[in-house]
Each structure stands twice: as C-alpha cells, then as structure tokens.
mmCIF file of C-alpha atoms and ligand atoms in Angstrom:
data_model
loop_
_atom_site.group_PDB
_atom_site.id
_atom_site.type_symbol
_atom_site.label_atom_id
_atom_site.label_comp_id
_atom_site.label_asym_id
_atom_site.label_seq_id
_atom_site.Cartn_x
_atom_site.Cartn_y
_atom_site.Cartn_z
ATOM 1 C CA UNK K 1 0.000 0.000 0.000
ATOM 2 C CA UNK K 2 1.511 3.283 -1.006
ATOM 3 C CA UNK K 3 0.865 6.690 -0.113
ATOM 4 C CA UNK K 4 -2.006 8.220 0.163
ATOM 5 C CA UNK K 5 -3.376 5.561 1.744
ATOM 6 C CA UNK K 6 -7.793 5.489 1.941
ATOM 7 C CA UNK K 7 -9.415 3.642 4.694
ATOM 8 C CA UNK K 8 -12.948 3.594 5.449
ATOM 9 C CA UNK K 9 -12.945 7.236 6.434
ATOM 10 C CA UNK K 10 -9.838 8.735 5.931
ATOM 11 C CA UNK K 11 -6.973 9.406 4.139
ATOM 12 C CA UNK K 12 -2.818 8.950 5.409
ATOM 13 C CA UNK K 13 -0.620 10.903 3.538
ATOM 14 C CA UNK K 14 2.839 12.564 3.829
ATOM 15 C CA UNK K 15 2.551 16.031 5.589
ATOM 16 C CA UNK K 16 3.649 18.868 3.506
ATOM 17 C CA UNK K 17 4.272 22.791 4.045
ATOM 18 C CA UNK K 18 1.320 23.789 3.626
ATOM 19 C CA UNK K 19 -0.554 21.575 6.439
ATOM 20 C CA UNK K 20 0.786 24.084 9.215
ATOM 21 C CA UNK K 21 -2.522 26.009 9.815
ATOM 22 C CA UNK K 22 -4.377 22.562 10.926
ATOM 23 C CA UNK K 23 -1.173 20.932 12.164
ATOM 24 C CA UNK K 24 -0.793 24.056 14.465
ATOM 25 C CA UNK K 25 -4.465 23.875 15.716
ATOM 26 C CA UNK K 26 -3.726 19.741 16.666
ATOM 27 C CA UNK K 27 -0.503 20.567 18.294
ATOM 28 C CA UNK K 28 -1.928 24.047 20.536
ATOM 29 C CA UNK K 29 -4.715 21.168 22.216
ATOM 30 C CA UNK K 30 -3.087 20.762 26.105
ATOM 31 C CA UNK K 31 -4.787 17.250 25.846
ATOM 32 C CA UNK K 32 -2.647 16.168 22.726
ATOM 33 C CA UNK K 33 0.897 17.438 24.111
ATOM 34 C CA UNK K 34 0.197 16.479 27.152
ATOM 35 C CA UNK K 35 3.482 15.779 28.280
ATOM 36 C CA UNK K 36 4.837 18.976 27.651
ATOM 37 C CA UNK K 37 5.061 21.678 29.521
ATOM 38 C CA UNK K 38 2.889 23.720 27.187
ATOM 39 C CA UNK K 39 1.263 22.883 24.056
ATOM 40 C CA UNK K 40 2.669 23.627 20.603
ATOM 41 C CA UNK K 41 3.113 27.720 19.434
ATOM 42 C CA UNK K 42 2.428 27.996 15.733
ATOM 43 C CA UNK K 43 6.203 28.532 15.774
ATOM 44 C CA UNK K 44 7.452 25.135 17.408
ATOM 45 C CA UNK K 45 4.696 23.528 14.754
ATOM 46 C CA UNK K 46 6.743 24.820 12.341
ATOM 47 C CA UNK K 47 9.987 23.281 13.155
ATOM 48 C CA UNK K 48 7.709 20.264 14.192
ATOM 49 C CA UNK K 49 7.009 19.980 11.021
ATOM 50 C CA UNK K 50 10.261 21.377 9.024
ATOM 51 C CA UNK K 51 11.948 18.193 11.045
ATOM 52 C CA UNK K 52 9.197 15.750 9.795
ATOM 53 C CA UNK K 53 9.917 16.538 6.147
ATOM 54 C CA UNK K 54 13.414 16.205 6.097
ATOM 55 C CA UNK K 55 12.717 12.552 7.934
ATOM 56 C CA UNK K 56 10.747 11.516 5.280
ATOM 57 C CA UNK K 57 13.722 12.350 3.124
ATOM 58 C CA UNK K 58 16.678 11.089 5.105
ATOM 59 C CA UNK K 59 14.524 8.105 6.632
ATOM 60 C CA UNK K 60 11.845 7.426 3.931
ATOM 61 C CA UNK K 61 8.803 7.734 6.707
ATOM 62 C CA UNK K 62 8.073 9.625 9.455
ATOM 63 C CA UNK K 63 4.789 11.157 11.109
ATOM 64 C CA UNK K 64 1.942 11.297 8.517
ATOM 65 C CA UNK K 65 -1.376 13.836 7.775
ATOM 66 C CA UNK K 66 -4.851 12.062 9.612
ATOM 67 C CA UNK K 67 -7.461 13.392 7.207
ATOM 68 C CA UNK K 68 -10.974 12.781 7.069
ATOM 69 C CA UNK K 69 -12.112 11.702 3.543
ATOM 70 C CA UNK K 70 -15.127 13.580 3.357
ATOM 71 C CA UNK K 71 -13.829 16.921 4.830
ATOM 72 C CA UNK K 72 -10.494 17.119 3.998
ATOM 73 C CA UNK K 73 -10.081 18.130 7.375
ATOM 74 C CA UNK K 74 -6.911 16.986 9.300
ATOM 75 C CA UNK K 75 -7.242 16.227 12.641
ATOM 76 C CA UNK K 76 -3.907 14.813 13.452
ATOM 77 C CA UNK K 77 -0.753 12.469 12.853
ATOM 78 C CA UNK K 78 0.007 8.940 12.559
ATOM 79 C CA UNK K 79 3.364 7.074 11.202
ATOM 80 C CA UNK K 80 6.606 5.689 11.967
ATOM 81 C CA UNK K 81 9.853 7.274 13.240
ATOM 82 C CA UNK K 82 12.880 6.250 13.948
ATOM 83 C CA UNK K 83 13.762 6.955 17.415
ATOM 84 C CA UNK K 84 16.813 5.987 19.492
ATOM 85 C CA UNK K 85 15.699 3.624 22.253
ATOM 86 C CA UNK K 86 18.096 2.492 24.594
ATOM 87 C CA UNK K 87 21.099 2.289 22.088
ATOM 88 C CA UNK K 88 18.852 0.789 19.221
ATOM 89 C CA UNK K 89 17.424 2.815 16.544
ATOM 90 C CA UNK K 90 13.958 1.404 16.139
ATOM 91 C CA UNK K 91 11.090 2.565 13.762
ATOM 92 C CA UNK K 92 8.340 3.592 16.372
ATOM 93 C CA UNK K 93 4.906 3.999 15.140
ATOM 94 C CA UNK K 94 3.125 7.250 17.032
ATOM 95 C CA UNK K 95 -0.724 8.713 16.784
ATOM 96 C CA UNK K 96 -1.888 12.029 18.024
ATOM 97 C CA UNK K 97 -5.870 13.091 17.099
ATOM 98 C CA UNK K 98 -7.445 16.792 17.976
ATOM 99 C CA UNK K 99 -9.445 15.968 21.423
ATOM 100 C CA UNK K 100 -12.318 16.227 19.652
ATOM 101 C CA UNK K 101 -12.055 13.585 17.379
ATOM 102 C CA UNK K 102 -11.390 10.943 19.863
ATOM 103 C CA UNK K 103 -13.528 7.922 20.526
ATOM 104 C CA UNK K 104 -14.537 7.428 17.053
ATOM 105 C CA UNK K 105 -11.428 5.039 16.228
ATOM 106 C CA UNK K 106 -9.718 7.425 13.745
ATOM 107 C CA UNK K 107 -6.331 6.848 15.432
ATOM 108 C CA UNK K 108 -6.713 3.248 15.084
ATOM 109 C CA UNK K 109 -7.989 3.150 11.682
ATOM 110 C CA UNK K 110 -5.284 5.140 10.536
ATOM 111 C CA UNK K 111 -2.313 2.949 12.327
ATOM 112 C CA UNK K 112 -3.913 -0.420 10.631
ATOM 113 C CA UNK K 113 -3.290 1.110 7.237
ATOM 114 C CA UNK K 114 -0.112 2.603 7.950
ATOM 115 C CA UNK K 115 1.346 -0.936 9.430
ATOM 116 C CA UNK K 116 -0.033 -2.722 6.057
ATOM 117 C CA UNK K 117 2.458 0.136 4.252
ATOM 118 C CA UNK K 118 5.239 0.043 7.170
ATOM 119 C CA UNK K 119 5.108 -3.516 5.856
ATOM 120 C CA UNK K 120 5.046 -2.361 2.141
ATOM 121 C CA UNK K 121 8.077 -0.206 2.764
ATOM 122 C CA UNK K 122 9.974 -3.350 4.062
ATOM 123 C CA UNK K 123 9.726 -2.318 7.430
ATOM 124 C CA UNK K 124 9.620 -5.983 9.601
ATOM 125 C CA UNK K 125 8.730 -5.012 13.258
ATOM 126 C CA UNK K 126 7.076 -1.725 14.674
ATOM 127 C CA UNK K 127 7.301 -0.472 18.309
ATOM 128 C CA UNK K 128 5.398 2.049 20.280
ATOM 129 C CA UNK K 129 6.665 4.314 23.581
ATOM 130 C CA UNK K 130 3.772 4.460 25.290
ATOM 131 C CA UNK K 131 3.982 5.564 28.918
ATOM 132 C CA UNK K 132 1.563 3.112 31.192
ATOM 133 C CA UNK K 133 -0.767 5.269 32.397
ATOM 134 C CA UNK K 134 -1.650 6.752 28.618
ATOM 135 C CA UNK K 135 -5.284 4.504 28.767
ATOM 136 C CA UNK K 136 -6.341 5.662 25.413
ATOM 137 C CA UNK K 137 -2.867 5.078 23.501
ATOM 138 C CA UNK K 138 -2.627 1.411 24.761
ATOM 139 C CA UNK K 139 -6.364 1.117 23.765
ATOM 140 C CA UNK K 140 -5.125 1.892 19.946
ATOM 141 C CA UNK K 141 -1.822 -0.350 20.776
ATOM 142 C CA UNK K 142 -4.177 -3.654 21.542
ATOM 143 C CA UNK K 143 -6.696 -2.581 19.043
ATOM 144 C CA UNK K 144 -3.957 -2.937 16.355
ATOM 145 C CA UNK K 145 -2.775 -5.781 17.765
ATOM 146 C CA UNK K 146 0.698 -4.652 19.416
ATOM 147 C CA UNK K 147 1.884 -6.069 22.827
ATOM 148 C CA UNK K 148 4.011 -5.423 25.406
ATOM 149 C CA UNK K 149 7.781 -6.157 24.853
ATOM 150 C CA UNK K 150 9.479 -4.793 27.509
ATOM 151 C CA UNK K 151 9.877 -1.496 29.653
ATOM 152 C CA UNK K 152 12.748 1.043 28.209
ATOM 153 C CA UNK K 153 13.144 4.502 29.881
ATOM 154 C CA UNK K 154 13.016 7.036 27.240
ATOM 155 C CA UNK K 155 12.774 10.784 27.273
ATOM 156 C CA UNK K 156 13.660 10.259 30.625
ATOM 157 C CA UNK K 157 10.641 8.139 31.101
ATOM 158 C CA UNK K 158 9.547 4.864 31.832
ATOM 159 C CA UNK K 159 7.658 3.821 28.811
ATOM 160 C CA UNK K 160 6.418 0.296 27.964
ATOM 161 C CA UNK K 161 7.311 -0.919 24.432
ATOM 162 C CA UNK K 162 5.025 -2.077 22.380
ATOM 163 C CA UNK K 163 5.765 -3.935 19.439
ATOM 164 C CA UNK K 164 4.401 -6.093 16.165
ATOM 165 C CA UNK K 165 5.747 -8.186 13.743
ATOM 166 C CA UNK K 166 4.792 -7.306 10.636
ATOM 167 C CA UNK K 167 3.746 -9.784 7.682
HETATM 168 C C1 COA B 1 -3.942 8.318 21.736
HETATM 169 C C2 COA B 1 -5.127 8.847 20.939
HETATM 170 C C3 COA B 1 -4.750 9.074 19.476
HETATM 171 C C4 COA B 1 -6.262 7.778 21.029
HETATM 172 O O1 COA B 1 -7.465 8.318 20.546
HETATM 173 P P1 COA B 1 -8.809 7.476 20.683
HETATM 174 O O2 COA B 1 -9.882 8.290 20.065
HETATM 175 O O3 COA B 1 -8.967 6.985 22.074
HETATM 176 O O4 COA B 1 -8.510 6.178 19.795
HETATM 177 P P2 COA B 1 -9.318 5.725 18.526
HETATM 178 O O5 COA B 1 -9.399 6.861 17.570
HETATM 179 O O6 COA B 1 -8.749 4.457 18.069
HETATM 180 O O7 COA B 1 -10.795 5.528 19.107
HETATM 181 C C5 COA B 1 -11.087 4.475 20.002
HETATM 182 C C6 COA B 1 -12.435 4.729 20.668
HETATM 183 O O8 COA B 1 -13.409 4.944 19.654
HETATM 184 C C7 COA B 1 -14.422 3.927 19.758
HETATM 185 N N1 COA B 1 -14.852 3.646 18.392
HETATM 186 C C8 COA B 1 -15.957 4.184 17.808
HETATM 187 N N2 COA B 1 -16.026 3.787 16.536
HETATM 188 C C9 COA B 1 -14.969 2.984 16.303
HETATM 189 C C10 COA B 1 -14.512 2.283 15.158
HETATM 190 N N3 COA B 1 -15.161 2.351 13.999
HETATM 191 N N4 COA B 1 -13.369 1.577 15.251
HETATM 192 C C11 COA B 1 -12.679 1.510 16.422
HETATM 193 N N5 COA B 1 -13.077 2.178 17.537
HETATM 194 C C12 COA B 1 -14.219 2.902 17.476
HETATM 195 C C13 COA B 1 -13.753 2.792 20.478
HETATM 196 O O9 COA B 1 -14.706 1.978 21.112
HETATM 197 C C14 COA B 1 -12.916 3.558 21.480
HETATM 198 O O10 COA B 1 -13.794 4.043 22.442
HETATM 199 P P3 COA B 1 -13.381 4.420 23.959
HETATM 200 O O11 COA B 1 -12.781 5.788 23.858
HETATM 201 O O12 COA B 1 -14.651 4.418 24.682
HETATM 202 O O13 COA B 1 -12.402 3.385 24.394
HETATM 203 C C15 COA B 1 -5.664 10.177 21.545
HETATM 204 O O14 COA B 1 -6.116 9.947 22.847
HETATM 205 C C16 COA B 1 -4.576 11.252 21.593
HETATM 206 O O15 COA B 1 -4.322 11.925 20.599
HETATM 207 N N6 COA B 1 -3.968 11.437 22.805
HETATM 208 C C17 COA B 1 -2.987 12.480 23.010
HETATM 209 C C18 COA B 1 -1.699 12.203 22.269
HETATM 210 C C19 COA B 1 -1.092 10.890 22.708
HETATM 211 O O16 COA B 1 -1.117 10.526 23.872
HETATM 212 N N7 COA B 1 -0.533 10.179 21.722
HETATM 213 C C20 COA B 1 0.094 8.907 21.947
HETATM 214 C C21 COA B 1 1.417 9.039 22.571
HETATM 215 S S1 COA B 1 2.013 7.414 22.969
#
C-alpha cells in the first residue's frame, strides 16, 4: 500500500508545508501534548514539522497527515519514526488526534493502514513508547494488535514498548 493511503474514512498521507494552519491547531490542544510543559506555538509547529519533512527524506517515513475523507479536514498524525531507544534505533509507530475527534477510532484506523504500508516499505517489526498510564494510547496499541515487549526509559521516562511483527 503506497501513499495516500484510503481507509474507510480517511486518508494517510505525507505532511507537507502547507498543512501548518491545521497541524498548528492539533498541536496548541493541552490534551494532545500532554506531556509537555505547554502545548505547541504555531512557531514550534513549524519546526515540528520542518523536522518531519526532512525525515521523510533522510529516513523514507516519518509522522503522517490524519485526514478525514469527506472533509479534507486533518485532525492529526500517525506514522513511523525512527527513534533511538536504549542504544537501538527502532522505527516507532506514534498517533496524536485533535481531542475532539477521539472515541470514534480514527487513530486506530489510521495505524492499521499505515502498518499494512510500514510492511510495504519493508519495514519488519514496529514499536510504540507508550507511557503506562496513557489509557487511550494502549487502547489503539491492543486494538492494532501490538503487545508489550518490555519497559525502556526514554525521554527520561519509563515507557512500555510495544511492538508487532509485521507480515
Ligand atoms: C492516543 C489517541 C490518538 C487515542 O485516541 P482514541 O480516540 O482513544 O482512539 P481511537 O481513535 O482508536 O478511538 C477508540 C475509541 O473509539 C471507539 N470507536 C468508535 N467507533 C470505532 C470504530 N469504527 N473503530 C474503532 N473504535 C471505534 C472505540 O470503542 C474507542 O472508544 P473508547 O474511547 O470508549 O475506548 C488520543 O487519545 C490522543 O491523541 N492522545 C494524546 C496524544 C497521545 O497521547 N498520543 C500517543 C502518545 S504514545
């Protein structure tokens, strides 16, 4: 499955410039960035996404657009990163909806299509950080059908890691 990618309701695609206005209205929600101290400025959106670009050129994926199909609206991210986790640099696959789109299983509609083209970009095993106490990312994590590998400290964190083989 290549990119753009249509599910039932949405579309996953690659983020571009021009997504900052809607990007920056995802990332200024205090529920989304929770674990910052603040949420997002326009202006760390920006770099946010300036970062995200270059990944998908240096790393071939990164953090993709959430859109809903019949809208066009985007209401957040979804995709795989590479992230340095306790010495090993492991793609890890990351969701993040507007607060008002949750409970309507957007986030996990959106990671089942992007592990069928994680697998399609030859991508064998995906991980999630997810710290324990995040109710509503695990939800996504066993919806998809991850489990619990181990528990890694990252970002200073304790964080279990999920994982998945992929076919
Ligand atoms: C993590 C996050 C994306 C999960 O959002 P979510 O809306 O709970 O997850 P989904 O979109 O998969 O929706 C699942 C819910 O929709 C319900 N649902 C309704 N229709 C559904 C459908 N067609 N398919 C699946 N679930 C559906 C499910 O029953 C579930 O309900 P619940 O909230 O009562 O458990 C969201 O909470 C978020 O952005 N959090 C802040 C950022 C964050 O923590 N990111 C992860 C860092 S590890």
């Amino acid at each position: 499955m290549t990119l753009p990618l249509h599910t039932e309701r949405l579309v996953v695609r690659e983020l571009t410039a021009d997504d900052l206005d809607p990007l920056a209205v995802v990332f200024a929600d205090p529920a989304v960035l929770w674990w910052e101290p603040a949420p997002y400025t326009r202006e760390q959106t920006s770099v946010w996404l300036e970062a995200t670009l270059r990944r998908y050129r240096e790393d071939g994926c990164a953090e993709y657009a959430v859109v809903i199909a019949s809208t066009g609206d985007l209401i957040g991210d979804c995709g795989p990163a590479y992230r340095d986790i306790e010495g090993e640099r492991l793609p890890e696959l990351g969701w993040d909806l507007r607060s008002d789109m949750w409970g309507q299983g957007y986030a996990t509609e959106a990671a089942r299509g992007v592990l069928t083209h994680a697998a399609d970009l030859g991508l064998r095993r995906l991980y999630s950080l997810i710290v324990p106490d995040n109710e509503r990312s695990r939800g996504v994590a066993r919806r998809v059908g991850m489990t619990v590998e181990r528990q890694v400290v990252w970002a200073e964190r304790p964080h279990d890691l999920w994982a998945l083989d992929l076919p």
